[in-house]
Coordinates of N, CA and C in Angstrom, one line a residue:
Chain A
Q1 N -5.4 -2.9 -19.4 CA -5.4 -3.0 -17.9 C -4.1 -3.5 -17.4
V2 N -3.5 -2.7 -16.6 CA -2.2 -3.1 -16.0 C -2.4 -4.2 -15.0
Q3 N -1.5 -5.2 -15.1 CA -1.5 -6.3 -14.1 C -0.1 -6.5 -13.6
L4 N 0.0 -6.8 -12.3 CA 1.3 -7.1 -11.7 C 1.3 -8.5 -11.1
Q5 N 2.4 -9.2 -11.2 CA 2.5 -10.5 -10.6 C 3.8 -10.8 -10.0
E6 N 3.8 -11.1 -8.7 CA 5.0 -11.4 -7.9 C 5.4 -12.8 -8.1
S7 N 6.7 -13.0 -8.1 CA 7.2 -14.4 -8.2 C 8.5 -14.5 -7.3
G8 N 8.8 -15.7 -6.8 CA 10.0 -15.9 -6.1 C 9.8 -17.0 -5.0
P9 N 10.8 -17.4 -4.3 CA 10.7 -18.5 -3.3 C 9.8 -18.2 -2.2
G10 N 9.0 -19.2 -1.8 CA 8.1 -19.0 -0.7 C 8.7 -19.2 0.6
L11 N 9.9 -19.8 0.6 CA 10.6 -20.2 1.9 C 12.0 -19.7 1.8
V12 N 12.4 -19.0 2.8 CA 13.8 -18.5 2.9 C 14.4 -18.8 4.2
K13 N 15.6 -19.2 4.3 CA 16.2 -19.5 5.6 C 16.7 -18.2 6.3
P14 N 16.7 -18.2 7.6 CA 17.2 -17.1 8.4 C 18.6 -16.7 8.0
S15 N 18.9 -15.5 7.9 CA 20.2 -14.8 7.6 C 20.4 -14.8 6.1
Q16 N 19.6 -15.4 5.3 CA 19.7 -15.4 3.8 C 19.0 -14.2 3.2
T17 N 19.1 -14.1 1.9 CA 18.5 -13.0 1.2 C 17.2 -13.4 0.5
L18 N 16.2 -12.6 0.8 CA 14.9 -12.8 0.1 C 14.9 -12.1 -1.2
S19 N 14.5 -12.8 -2.3 CA 14.5 -12.2 -3.6 C 13.1 -12.4 -4.3
L20 N 12.5 -11.3 -4.7 CA 11.2 -11.4 -5.4 C 11.3 -10.5 -6.7
T21 N 10.5 -11.0 -7.6 CA 10.4 -10.2 -8.9 C 8.9 -9.9 -9.1
C22 N 8.7 -8.7 -9.7 CA 7.3 -8.3 -10.1 C 7.3 -8.1 -11.6
T23 N 6.5 -8.9 -12.3 CA 6.3 -8.7 -13.7 C 5.1 -7.9 -14.0
V24 N 5.3 -6.9 -14.8 CA 4.2 -6.0 -15.2 C 3.7 -6.3 -16.6
S25 N 2.4 -6.4 -16.7 CA 1.8 -6.7 -18.1 C 0.7 -5.7 -18.3
G26 N 0.4 -5.6 -19.6 CA -0.7 -4.6 -19.9 C -0.2 -3.2 -20.2
G27 N 1.1 -3.0 -20.1 CA 1.7 -1.7 -20.3 C 3.2 -1.7 -20.1
S28 N 3.9 -0.8 -20.6 CA 5.3 -0.7 -20.4 C 5.6 -0.1 -19.1
I29 N 6.6 -0.7 -18.4 CA 7.0 -0.2 -17.1 C 7.7 1.1 -17.2
S30 N 8.1 1.4 -18.5 CA 8.8 2.7 -18.7 C 7.9 3.9 -19.1
S31 N 6.7 3.6 -19.4 CA 5.8 4.6 -19.9 C 5.1 5.3 -18.7
G32 N 4.9 6.6 -18.8 CA 4.2 7.3 -17.8 C 5.1 7.6 -16.6
S33 N 4.6 8.4 -15.7 CA 5.4 8.8 -14.5 C 4.9 8.0 -13.3
Y34 N 5.4 6.8 -13.2 CA 5.0 6.0 -12.1 C 6.2 5.5 -11.3
Y35 N 5.9 5.3 -10.0 CA 6.9 4.6 -9.1 C 6.4 3.2 -9.0
W36 N 7.4 2.3 -8.9 CA 7.1 0.9 -8.8 C 7.5 0.5 -7.4
S37 N 6.6 -0.1 -6.6 CA 6.8 -0.2 -5.2 C 6.7 -1.6 -4.6
W38 N 7.2 -1.8 -3.5 CA 7.0 -3.1 -2.7 C 6.4 -2.7 -1.4
I39 N 5.5 -3.5 -1.0 CA 4.7 -3.3 0.3 C 4.6 -4.7 0.9
R40 N 4.6 -4.9 2.2 CA 4.5 -6.2 2.8 C 3.4 -6.1 3.9
Q41 N 2.9 -7.3 4.3 CA 1.9 -7.4 5.3 C 2.1 -8.7 6.1
P42 N 2.6 -8.7 7.3 CA 2.6 -9.9 8.2 C 1.2 -10.3 8.4
A43 N 1.1 -11.6 8.7 CA -0.2 -12.2 8.9 C -1.0 -11.5 10.0
G44 N -2.2 -11.1 9.8 CA -3.0 -10.5 10.8 C -2.6 -9.0 11.1
K45 N -1.7 -8.5 10.4 CA -1.2 -7.1 10.7 C -1.4 -6.2 9.5
G46 N -0.9 -5.0 9.7 CA -1.2 -3.9 8.7 C -0.1 -3.9 7.6
L47 N -0.3 -2.9 6.7 CA 0.6 -2.8 5.6 C 1.9 -2.0 5.9
E48 N 3.0 -2.4 5.4 CA 4.2 -1.7 5.6 C 4.9 -1.4 4.2
W49 N 5.1 -0.1 4.0 CA 5.8 0.3 2.7 C 7.3 -0.1 2.8
I50 N 7.8 -0.8 1.8 CA 9.2 -1.2 1.8 C 10.1 -0.2 1.1
G51 N 9.6 0.2 -0.1 CA 10.4 1.1 -0.9 C 9.8 1.2 -2.3
R52 N 10.5 2.1 -3.1 CA 10.0 2.2 -4.5 C 11.1 2.6 -5.4
I53 N 10.9 2.4 -6.7 CA 11.9 2.8 -7.7 C 11.2 3.4 -8.9
Y54 N 11.9 4.4 -9.5 CA 11.4 5.0 -10.7 C 12.2 4.4 -11.8
T55 N 11.6 4.5 -13.0 CA 12.3 3.8 -14.1 C 13.7 4.4 -14.5
S56 N 13.9 5.5 -13.9 CA 15.3 6.1 -14.1 C 16.3 5.4 -13.2
G57 N 15.8 4.6 -12.3 CA 16.6 3.9 -11.4 C 16.7 4.5 -10.0
S58 N 16.1 5.7 -9.8 CA 16.2 6.3 -8.5 C 15.3 5.6 -7.5
T59 N 15.8 5.4 -6.3 CA 15.1 4.6 -5.3 C 14.8 5.4 -4.0
N60 N 13.9 4.9 -3.2 CA 13.7 5.4 -1.9 C 13.2 4.3 -1.0
Y61 N 13.7 4.1 0.2 CA 13.4 3.0 1.0 C 12.9 3.4 2.3
N62 N 12.1 2.5 3.0 CA 11.7 2.7 4.3 C 12.9 2.8 5.2
P63 N 13.1 3.8 6.0 CA 14.3 3.9 6.8 C 14.5 2.7 7.8
S64 N 13.5 2.1 8.2 CA 13.6 1.0 9.1 C 14.2 -0.3 8.4
L65 N 14.1 -0.3 7.1 CA 14.6 -1.4 6.3 C 15.8 -1.1 5.4
K66 N 16.1 0.2 5.3 CA 17.0 0.7 4.3 C 18.4 0.0 4.2
S67 N 18.9 -0.4 5.3 CA 20.2 -1.1 5.3 C 20.2 -2.5 4.7
R68 N 19.0 -3.0 4.5 CA 18.9 -4.4 4.1 C 18.2 -4.5 2.7
V69 N 17.6 -3.4 2.2 CA 16.8 -3.5 1.0 C 17.5 -3.0 -0.2
T70 N 17.3 -3.7 -1.3 CA 17.6 -3.2 -2.7 C 16.5 -3.4 -3.6
I71 N 16.0 -2.4 -4.3 CA 15.0 -2.5 -5.4 C 15.7 -2.1 -6.7
S72 N 15.5 -2.9 -7.7 CA 16.0 -2.7 -9.0 C 15.0 -2.9 -10.1
V73 N 15.3 -2.3 -11.3 CA 14.3 -2.4 -12.4 C 15.0 -3.0 -13.6
D74 N 14.3 -3.8 -14.4 CA 14.8 -4.3 -15.7 C 13.7 -3.9 -16.7
T75 N 13.9 -2.8 -17.4 CA 12.9 -2.3 -18.3 C 12.8 -3.3 -19.5
S76 N 13.8 -4.0 -19.9 CA 13.8 -4.8 -21.0 C 12.9 -6.0 -20.8
K77 N 12.7 -6.4 -19.5 CA 11.8 -7.5 -19.1 C 10.5 -7.0 -18.5
N78 N 10.4 -5.7 -18.4 CA 9.2 -5.2 -17.8 C 9.0 -5.7 -16.4
Q79 N 10.1 -5.7 -15.6 CA 10.1 -6.3 -14.3 C 10.8 -5.3 -13.3
F80 N 10.5 -5.4 -12.1 CA 11.3 -4.8 -11.0 C 11.4 -5.8 -9.9
S81 N 12.4 -5.7 -9.1 CA 12.8 -6.7 -8.1 C 13.1 -6.2 -6.7
L82 N 12.9 -7.0 -5.8 CA 13.2 -6.7 -4.4 C 14.2 -7.7 -3.8
K83 N 15.2 -7.2 -3.1 CA 16.1 -8.1 -2.4 C 16.2 -7.5 -1.0
L84 N 16.0 -8.4 0.0 CA 16.0 -8.1 1.4 C 17.0 -9.1 2.1
S85 N 18.1 -8.5 2.6 CA 19.1 -9.4 3.1 C 19.0 -9.6 4.6
S86 N 19.7 -10.6 5.1 CA 19.8 -11.0 6.5 C 18.4 -11.1 7.1
V87 N 17.6 -11.9 6.5 CA 16.2 -12.0 6.9 C 16.1 -12.8 8.3
T88 N 15.0 -12.4 9.0 CA 14.7 -13.2 10.2 C 13.2 -13.5 10.1
A89 N 12.7 -14.2 11.2 CA 11.3 -14.6 11.2 C 10.4 -13.4 11.1
A90 N 10.9 -12.2 11.6 CA 10.1 -11.0 11.5 C 9.8 -10.5 10.1
D91 N 10.5 -11.1 9.2 CA 10.3 -10.7 7.8 C 9.3 -11.6 7.1
T92 N 8.8 -12.5 7.8 CA 7.7 -13.4 7.2 C 6.5 -12.6 7.0
A93 N 6.0 -12.6 5.8 CA 4.9 -11.7 5.4 C 4.4 -12.0 4.0
V94 N 3.2 -11.5 3.7 CA 2.8 -11.4 2.3 C 3.4 -10.2 1.6
Y95 N 4.1 -10.4 0.5 CA 4.8 -9.3 -0.1 C 4.0 -8.9 -1.4
Y96 N 3.7 -7.6 -1.5 CA 2.9 -7.1 -2.7 C 3.8 -6.2 -3.5
C97 N 3.7 -6.3 -4.8 CA 4.3 -5.2 -5.6 C 3.1 -4.4 -6.1
A98 N 3.4 -3.1 -6.3 CA 2.3 -2.2 -6.7 C 2.8 -1.0 -7.5
R99 N 1.9 -0.4 -8.3 CA 2.3 0.8 -9.1 C 1.8 2.0 -8.3
A100 N 2.6 3.0 -8.2 CA 2.3 4.2 -7.5 C 2.1 5.3 -8.5
S101 N 1.0 6.0 -8.5 CA 0.7 7.2 -9.3 C 0.7 8.5 -8.5
S102 N 1.1 9.6 -9.1 CA 1.1 10.8 -8.3 C -0.2 11.5 -8.2
S103 N -0.5 12.0 -7.0 CA -1.7 12.8 -6.9 C -1.3 14.3 -6.7
G104 N 0.0 14.6 -7.0 CA 0.5 15.9 -6.8 C 1.8 15.8 -6.0
Y105 N 2.9 16.1 -6.5 CA 4.2 15.9 -5.9 C 4.2 16.5 -4.4
P106 N 4.7 15.7 -3.4 CA 5.3 14.4 -3.6 C 4.4 13.3 -3.2
S107 N 3.1 13.6 -3.1 CA 2.1 12.5 -2.7 C 1.9 11.5 -3.9
Y108 N 1.7 10.3 -3.5 CA 1.4 9.3 -4.5 C 0.5 8.2 -3.8
Y109 N -0.2 7.5 -4.7 CA -1.1 6.4 -4.2 C -0.8 5.2 -5.1
F110 N -1.2 4.0 -4.5 CA -1.0 2.7 -5.1 C -2.3 2.3 -5.9
D111 N -2.3 2.4 -7.2 CA -3.5 2.1 -7.9 C -3.6 0.7 -8.5
Y112 N -2.5 0.1 -8.7 CA -2.5 -1.3 -9.1 C -1.6 -2.2 -8.2
W113 N -2.2 -3.3 -7.8 CA -1.4 -4.2 -6.9 C -1.3 -5.6 -7.5
G114 N -0.3 -6.3 -7.2 CA -0.2 -7.7 -7.4 C -1.1 -8.5 -6.4
Q115 N -1.2 -9.7 -6.6 CA -2.1 -10.5 -5.8 C -1.4 -10.8 -4.4
G116 N 0.0 -10.7 -4.4 CA 0.7 -10.9 -3.2 C 1.3 -12.3 -3.2
T117 N 2.4 -12.4 -2.5 CA 3.1 -13.7 -2.4 C 3.6 -13.9 -1.0
L118 N 3.3 -15.0 -0.4 CA 3.7 -15.3 1.0 C 5.1 -15.8 1.0
V119 N 5.9 -15.1 1.8 CA 7.3 -15.5 2.0 C 7.5 -15.8 3.5
T120 N 7.9 -17.0 3.8 CA 8.1 -17.5 5.1 C 9.6 -17.6 5.4
V121 N 10.1 -17.1 6.5 CA 11.5 -17.2 6.9 C 11.6 -18.3 8.0
S122 N 12.2 -19.4 7.6 CA 12.3 -20.5 8.6 C 13.4 -21.4 8.1
S123 N 14.0 -22.1 9.1 CA 15.0 -23.0 8.8 C 14.4 -24.4 8.5
Chain B
Q1 N 3.8 0.5 15.9 CA 3.1 1.7 16.1 C 3.0 2.5 14.7
S2 N 1.9 2.7 14.1 CA 1.8 3.3 12.8 C 1.9 4.8 13.0
V3 N 2.4 5.4 11.9 CA 2.5 6.9 11.9 C 1.1 7.5 11.8
L4 N 0.2 6.8 11.0 CA -1.2 7.3 10.9 C -2.0 6.4 11.8
T5 N -2.9 7.1 12.6 CA -3.7 6.3 13.6 C -5.1 6.1 13.2
Q6 N -5.5 4.9 13.1 CA -6.9 4.5 12.8 C -7.5 3.8 14.0
P7 N -8.8 3.8 14.1 CA -9.5 3.0 15.1 C -9.4 1.5 14.7
P8 N -9.1 0.6 15.6 CA -9.0 -0.8 15.2 C -10.2 -1.4 14.6
S9 N -11.4 -0.9 15.0 CA -12.6 -1.5 14.5 C -13.7 -0.5 14.6
V10 N -14.6 -0.7 13.6 CA -15.9 0.1 13.6 C -17.0 -0.9 13.2
S11 N -18.2 -0.6 13.5 CA -19.3 -1.5 13.0 C -20.6 -0.7 12.7
G12 N -21.4 -1.3 12.0 CA -22.7 -0.6 11.6 C -23.7 -1.6 11.0
A13 N -24.9 -1.3 11.1 CA -25.9 -2.2 10.5 C -26.1 -1.9 9.1
P14 N -26.6 -2.8 8.3 CA -26.9 -2.6 6.9 C -27.7 -1.3 6.7
G15 N -27.3 -0.5 5.7 CA -28.1 0.7 5.4 C -27.6 2.0 6.2
Q16 N -26.8 1.7 7.3 CA -26.3 2.8 8.1 C -25.1 3.5 7.5
R17 N -24.7 4.6 8.1 CA -23.5 5.3 7.7 C -22.4 5.1 8.8
V18 N -21.2 4.8 8.3 CA -20.1 4.7 9.3 C -18.9 5.6 8.8
T19 N -18.1 6.0 9.7 CA -16.9 6.8 9.3 C -15.7 6.2 10.0
I20 N -14.6 6.3 9.3 CA -13.3 5.8 9.8 C -12.3 6.9 9.7
S21 N -11.7 7.2 10.9 CA -10.8 8.3 11.0 C -9.4 7.9 10.8
C22 N -8.6 8.8 10.4 CA -7.1 8.6 10.2 C -6.4 9.9 10.7
T23 N -5.7 9.7 11.8 CA -5.1 10.9 12.4 C -3.6 10.9 12.2
G24 N -3.0 12.0 11.7 CA -1.6 12.1 11.4 C -1.0 13.2 12.2
S25 N 0.0 13.8 11.6 CA 0.8 14.9 12.3 C 1.2 15.9 11.3
S26 N 2.0 16.8 11.8 CA 2.5 17.9 10.9 C 3.5 17.5 9.8
S27 N 4.0 16.3 9.9 CA 4.9 15.8 8.9 C 4.2 15.0 7.8
N28 N 2.9 14.8 7.9 CA 2.2 14.1 6.9 C 0.9 14.8 6.5
I29 N -0.2 14.4 7.1 CA -1.5 15.0 6.7 C -1.5 16.5 7.0
G30 N -1.0 16.8 8.2 CA -1.0 18.2 8.6 C -0.1 19.1 7.7
A31 N 0.8 18.5 7.0 CA 1.7 19.3 6.1 C 1.0 19.5 4.7
G32 N -0.2 19.0 4.6 CA -1.0 19.2 3.3 C -0.9 18.1 2.3
Y33 N -0.2 17.0 2.7 CA 0.0 15.9 1.8 C -1.4 15.1 1.7
D34 N -1.6 14.6 0.5 CA -2.8 13.9 0.2 C -3.0 12.6 1.0
V35 N -4.2 12.2 1.3 CA -4.6 11.0 2.0 C -5.3 10.1 1.0
H36 N -5.0 8.8 1.0 CA -5.6 7.8 0.1 C -6.1 6.7 1.0
W37 N -7.2 6.0 0.5 CA -7.8 4.9 1.2 C -7.9 3.6 0.4
Y38 N -7.7 2.5 1.1 CA -7.7 1.2 0.5 C -8.7 0.3 1.2
Q39 N -9.3 -0.6 0.5 CA -10.2 -1.6 1.0 C -9.5 -3.0 0.8
Q40 N -9.4 -3.8 1.8 CA -8.8 -5.1 1.7 C -9.9 -6.1 2.2
L41 N -10.4 -6.8 1.2 CA -11.3 -8.0 1.5 C -10.5 -9.1 2.0
P42 N -11.0 -10.0 2.8 CA -10.3 -11.1 3.4 C -9.6 -12.0 2.3
G43 N -8.3 -12.2 2.5 CA -7.5 -13.0 1.6 C -7.2 -12.4 0.2
T44 N -7.4 -11.1 0.1 CA -7.1 -10.4 -1.2 C -6.2 -9.3 -1.0
A45 N -5.6 -8.8 -2.1 CA -4.8 -7.6 -2.1 C -5.6 -6.3 -1.8
P46 N -5.0 -5.3 -1.2 CA -5.7 -4.1 -1.1 C -6.2 -3.5 -2.4
K47 N -7.3 -2.8 -2.4 CA -7.8 -2.1 -3.6 C -8.0 -0.6 -3.3
L48 N -7.5 0.2 -4.2 CA -7.7 1.6 -4.1 C -9.1 2.0 -4.0
L49 N -9.5 2.8 -3.0 CA -10.9 3.2 -2.8 C -11.1 4.7 -3.0
I50 N -10.1 5.5 -2.5 CA -10.2 7.0 -2.6 C -8.7 7.4 -2.8
Y51 N -8.5 8.3 -3.7 CA -7.2 8.9 -3.8 C -7.3 10.5 -3.8
G52 N -6.2 11.1 -3.5 CA -6.2 12.5 -3.4 C -7.3 13.1 -2.5
N53 N -7.4 12.5 -1.3 CA -8.3 12.9 -0.3 C -9.8 12.6 -0.5
S54 N -10.3 12.8 -1.7 CA -11.7 12.7 -2.0 C -12.1 12.2 -3.3
N55 N -11.2 11.7 -4.1 CA -11.5 11.2 -5.5 C -11.7 9.7 -5.5
R56 N -12.7 9.3 -6.2 CA -13.0 7.9 -6.4 C -12.5 7.4 -7.7
P57 N -11.8 6.3 -7.7 CA -11.4 5.7 -9.0 C -12.7 5.2 -9.7
S58 N -12.6 5.0 -11.0 CA -13.7 4.4 -11.8 C -14.1 3.1 -11.2
G59 N -15.4 2.9 -11.0 CA -15.9 1.6 -10.5 C -16.2 1.6 -9.0
V60 N -15.7 2.6 -8.3 CA -15.9 2.6 -6.8 C -17.3 3.4 -6.6
P61 N -18.2 2.7 -5.9 CA -19.5 3.3 -5.7 C -19.4 4.7 -5.0
D62 N -20.4 5.6 -5.2 CA -20.4 6.9 -4.6 C -20.8 6.8 -3.1
R63 N -21.1 5.6 -2.7 CA -21.4 5.4 -1.2 C -20.1 5.6 -0.4
F64 N -19.0 5.6 -1.1 CA -17.7 5.8 -0.4 C -17.2 7.2 -0.7
S65 N -16.8 7.9 0.4 CA -16.4 9.3 0.2 C -15.3 9.6 1.2
G66 N -14.4 10.5 0.8 CA -13.3 10.9 1.7 C -13.2 12.4 1.9
S67 N -12.6 12.7 3.1 CA -12.4 14.1 3.4 C -11.2 14.3 4.2
K68 N -10.7 15.5 4.3 CA -9.5 15.8 5.0 C -9.6 17.2 5.7
S69 N -9.1 17.3 6.9 CA -9.1 18.6 7.6 C -8.0 18.6 8.6
G70 N -7.1 19.6 8.6 CA -6.0 19.7 9.5 C -5.1 18.5 9.5
T71 N -4.9 17.8 10.6 CA -4.0 16.6 10.6 C -4.8 15.3 10.6
S72 N -6.1 15.4 10.2 CA -6.9 14.1 10.1 C -7.6 14.0 8.8
A73 N -8.0 12.8 8.5 CA -8.8 12.5 7.3 C -9.9 11.5 7.7
S74 N -10.9 11.4 6.9 CA -12.0 10.5 7.2 C -12.5 9.8 6.0
L75 N -12.9 8.5 6.1 CA -13.6 7.8 5.1 C -15.0 7.5 5.6
A76 N -16.0 7.9 4.7 CA -17.4 7.7 5.1 C -18.0 6.7 4.1
I77 N -18.7 5.8 4.7 CA -19.5 4.8 3.9 C -20.9 4.9 4.2
T78 N -21.7 5.2 3.3 CA -23.2 5.3 3.5 C -23.9 4.1 2.9
G79 N -25.1 3.8 3.3 CA -25.9 2.7 2.8 C -25.1 1.4 3.0
L80 N -24.6 1.2 4.2 CA -23.7 0.0 4.4 C -24.3 -1.3 3.9
Q81 N -23.4 -2.1 3.3 CA -23.8 -3.4 2.7 C -22.9 -4.4 3.3
A82 N -23.4 -5.7 3.3 CA -22.6 -6.8 3.9 C -21.3 -6.9 3.2
E83 N -21.3 -6.6 1.9 CA -20.0 -6.8 1.1 C -19.0 -5.7 1.5
D84 N -19.3 -4.7 2.3 CA -18.4 -3.7 2.7 C -17.5 -4.2 3.9
E85 N -17.9 -5.4 4.4 CA -17.1 -5.9 5.6 C -15.7 -6.2 5.1
A86 N -14.7 -5.5 5.6 CA -13.3 -5.6 5.2 C -12.4 -4.8 6.1
D87 N -11.1 -4.8 5.8 CA -10.2 -3.9 6.5 C -10.0 -2.7 5.6
Y88 N -9.9 -1.5 6.2 CA -9.6 -0.3 5.5 C -8.4 0.4 6.0
Y89 N -7.6 0.9 5.1 CA -6.3 1.5 5.4 C -6.2 2.9 4.8
C90 N -5.7 3.8 5.6 CA -5.4 5.1 5.0 C -3.9 5.2 4.7
Q91 N -3.5 6.0 3.8 CA -2.1 6.1 3.4 C -1.7 7.6 3.0
S92 N -0.6 8.0 3.4 CA -0.1 9.4 3.0 C 1.4 9.4 2.8
Y93 N 1.9 10.6 2.5 CA 3.3 10.8 2.4 C 3.8 11.4 3.7
D94 N 5.0 11.0 4.1 CA 5.5 11.6 5.3 C 6.9 12.1 5.0
S95 N 7.2 13.4 5.5 CA 8.5 14.0 5.2 C 9.5 13.8 6.2
S96 N 9.2 13.0 7.3 CA 10.1 12.8 8.4 C 10.9 11.5 8.2
L97 N 11.6 11.1 9.2 CA 12.3 9.9 9.1 C 11.5 8.7 9.0
S98 N 10.2 8.8 9.1 CA 9.3 7.7 9.1 C 9.2 7.0 7.7
G99 N 9.7 7.8 6.7 CA 9.7 7.3 5.3 C 8.5 7.8 4.5
E100 N 8.7 7.7 3.2 CA 7.7 8.3 2.3 C 6.3 7.8 2.4
G101 N 6.2 6.4 2.3 CA 4.9 5.8 2.2 C 4.4 5.3 3.5
V102 N 3.6 6.0 4.2 CA 3.1 5.6 5.5 C 1.6 5.2 5.4
F103 N 1.3 4.1 6.1 CA 0.0 3.6 6.2 C -0.6 3.7 7.6
G104 N -1.9 3.8 7.7 CA -2.5 3.6 9.0 C -2.5 2.2 9.4
G105 N -2.8 1.9 10.7 CA -2.8 0.5 11.2 C -3.9 -0.3 10.7
G106 N -4.9 0.3 10.0 CA -6.0 -0.5 9.5 C -7.2 -0.5 10.4
T107 N -8.4 -0.5 9.9 CA -9.6 -0.6 10.6 C -10.5 -1.7 10.1
K108 N -10.9 -2.6 11.0 CA -11.8 -3.7 10.6 C -13.2 -3.2 10.7
L109 N -13.9 -3.2 9.5 CA -15.3 -2.8 9.5 C -16.2 -4.1 9.6
T110 N -17.0 -4.1 10.6 CA -18.0 -5.2 10.7 C -19.4 -4.8 10.4
V111 N -20.1 -5.5 9.5 CA -21.5 -5.1 9.2 C -22.3 -6.1 10.0
L112 N -23.1 -5.5 10.9 CA -23.8 -6.3 11.9 C -25.0 -7.0 11.3

């Protein structure tokens, strides 16, 4: 059974960089044809896709966040990471990491999720 | 403003059938891309409910079903139970500048 676990600071100051890591257990991050994704959810609001990475290193980001987002993968540690720069209060949210499986190119769905981690942007 | 439009709320009595709609456009659902559905219980991470328009992952009761037609999709829940009270989200792929992974705004299901 694949499990994902987010980790990182729960409080980030405005204008700084938010950094989170997702550790995958129960399987190799390199096996299979999966995308590894980040999704966030502000309190009381809906889900927002941030971006995804394939184990080859290819990435795709939400255009609204693209200039501030970097997703990377470390296959040796079975982890992938999110960096979001120049954060503001609007970036306060629960951040989820998730595995995406294909339902037929280019469609994919999120079949395994981490429990989520709250990141608050405040001075 | 979400790329996929869902009603903010729906409700039904125990045992009844409810449907939740998800309306998109020609760059997502209307382009033939699959629709997927998630259930989010309070304080928990979303859980995959339906993938590929109408497929249920192992462990999801057959009370939940999905369909797609044109630029819209629907999630139907029959035999409504108190434990079904949750937020439901649709998700698809979008080929426009909206980005690949687009979600609906979510629908709060209340079991009366």
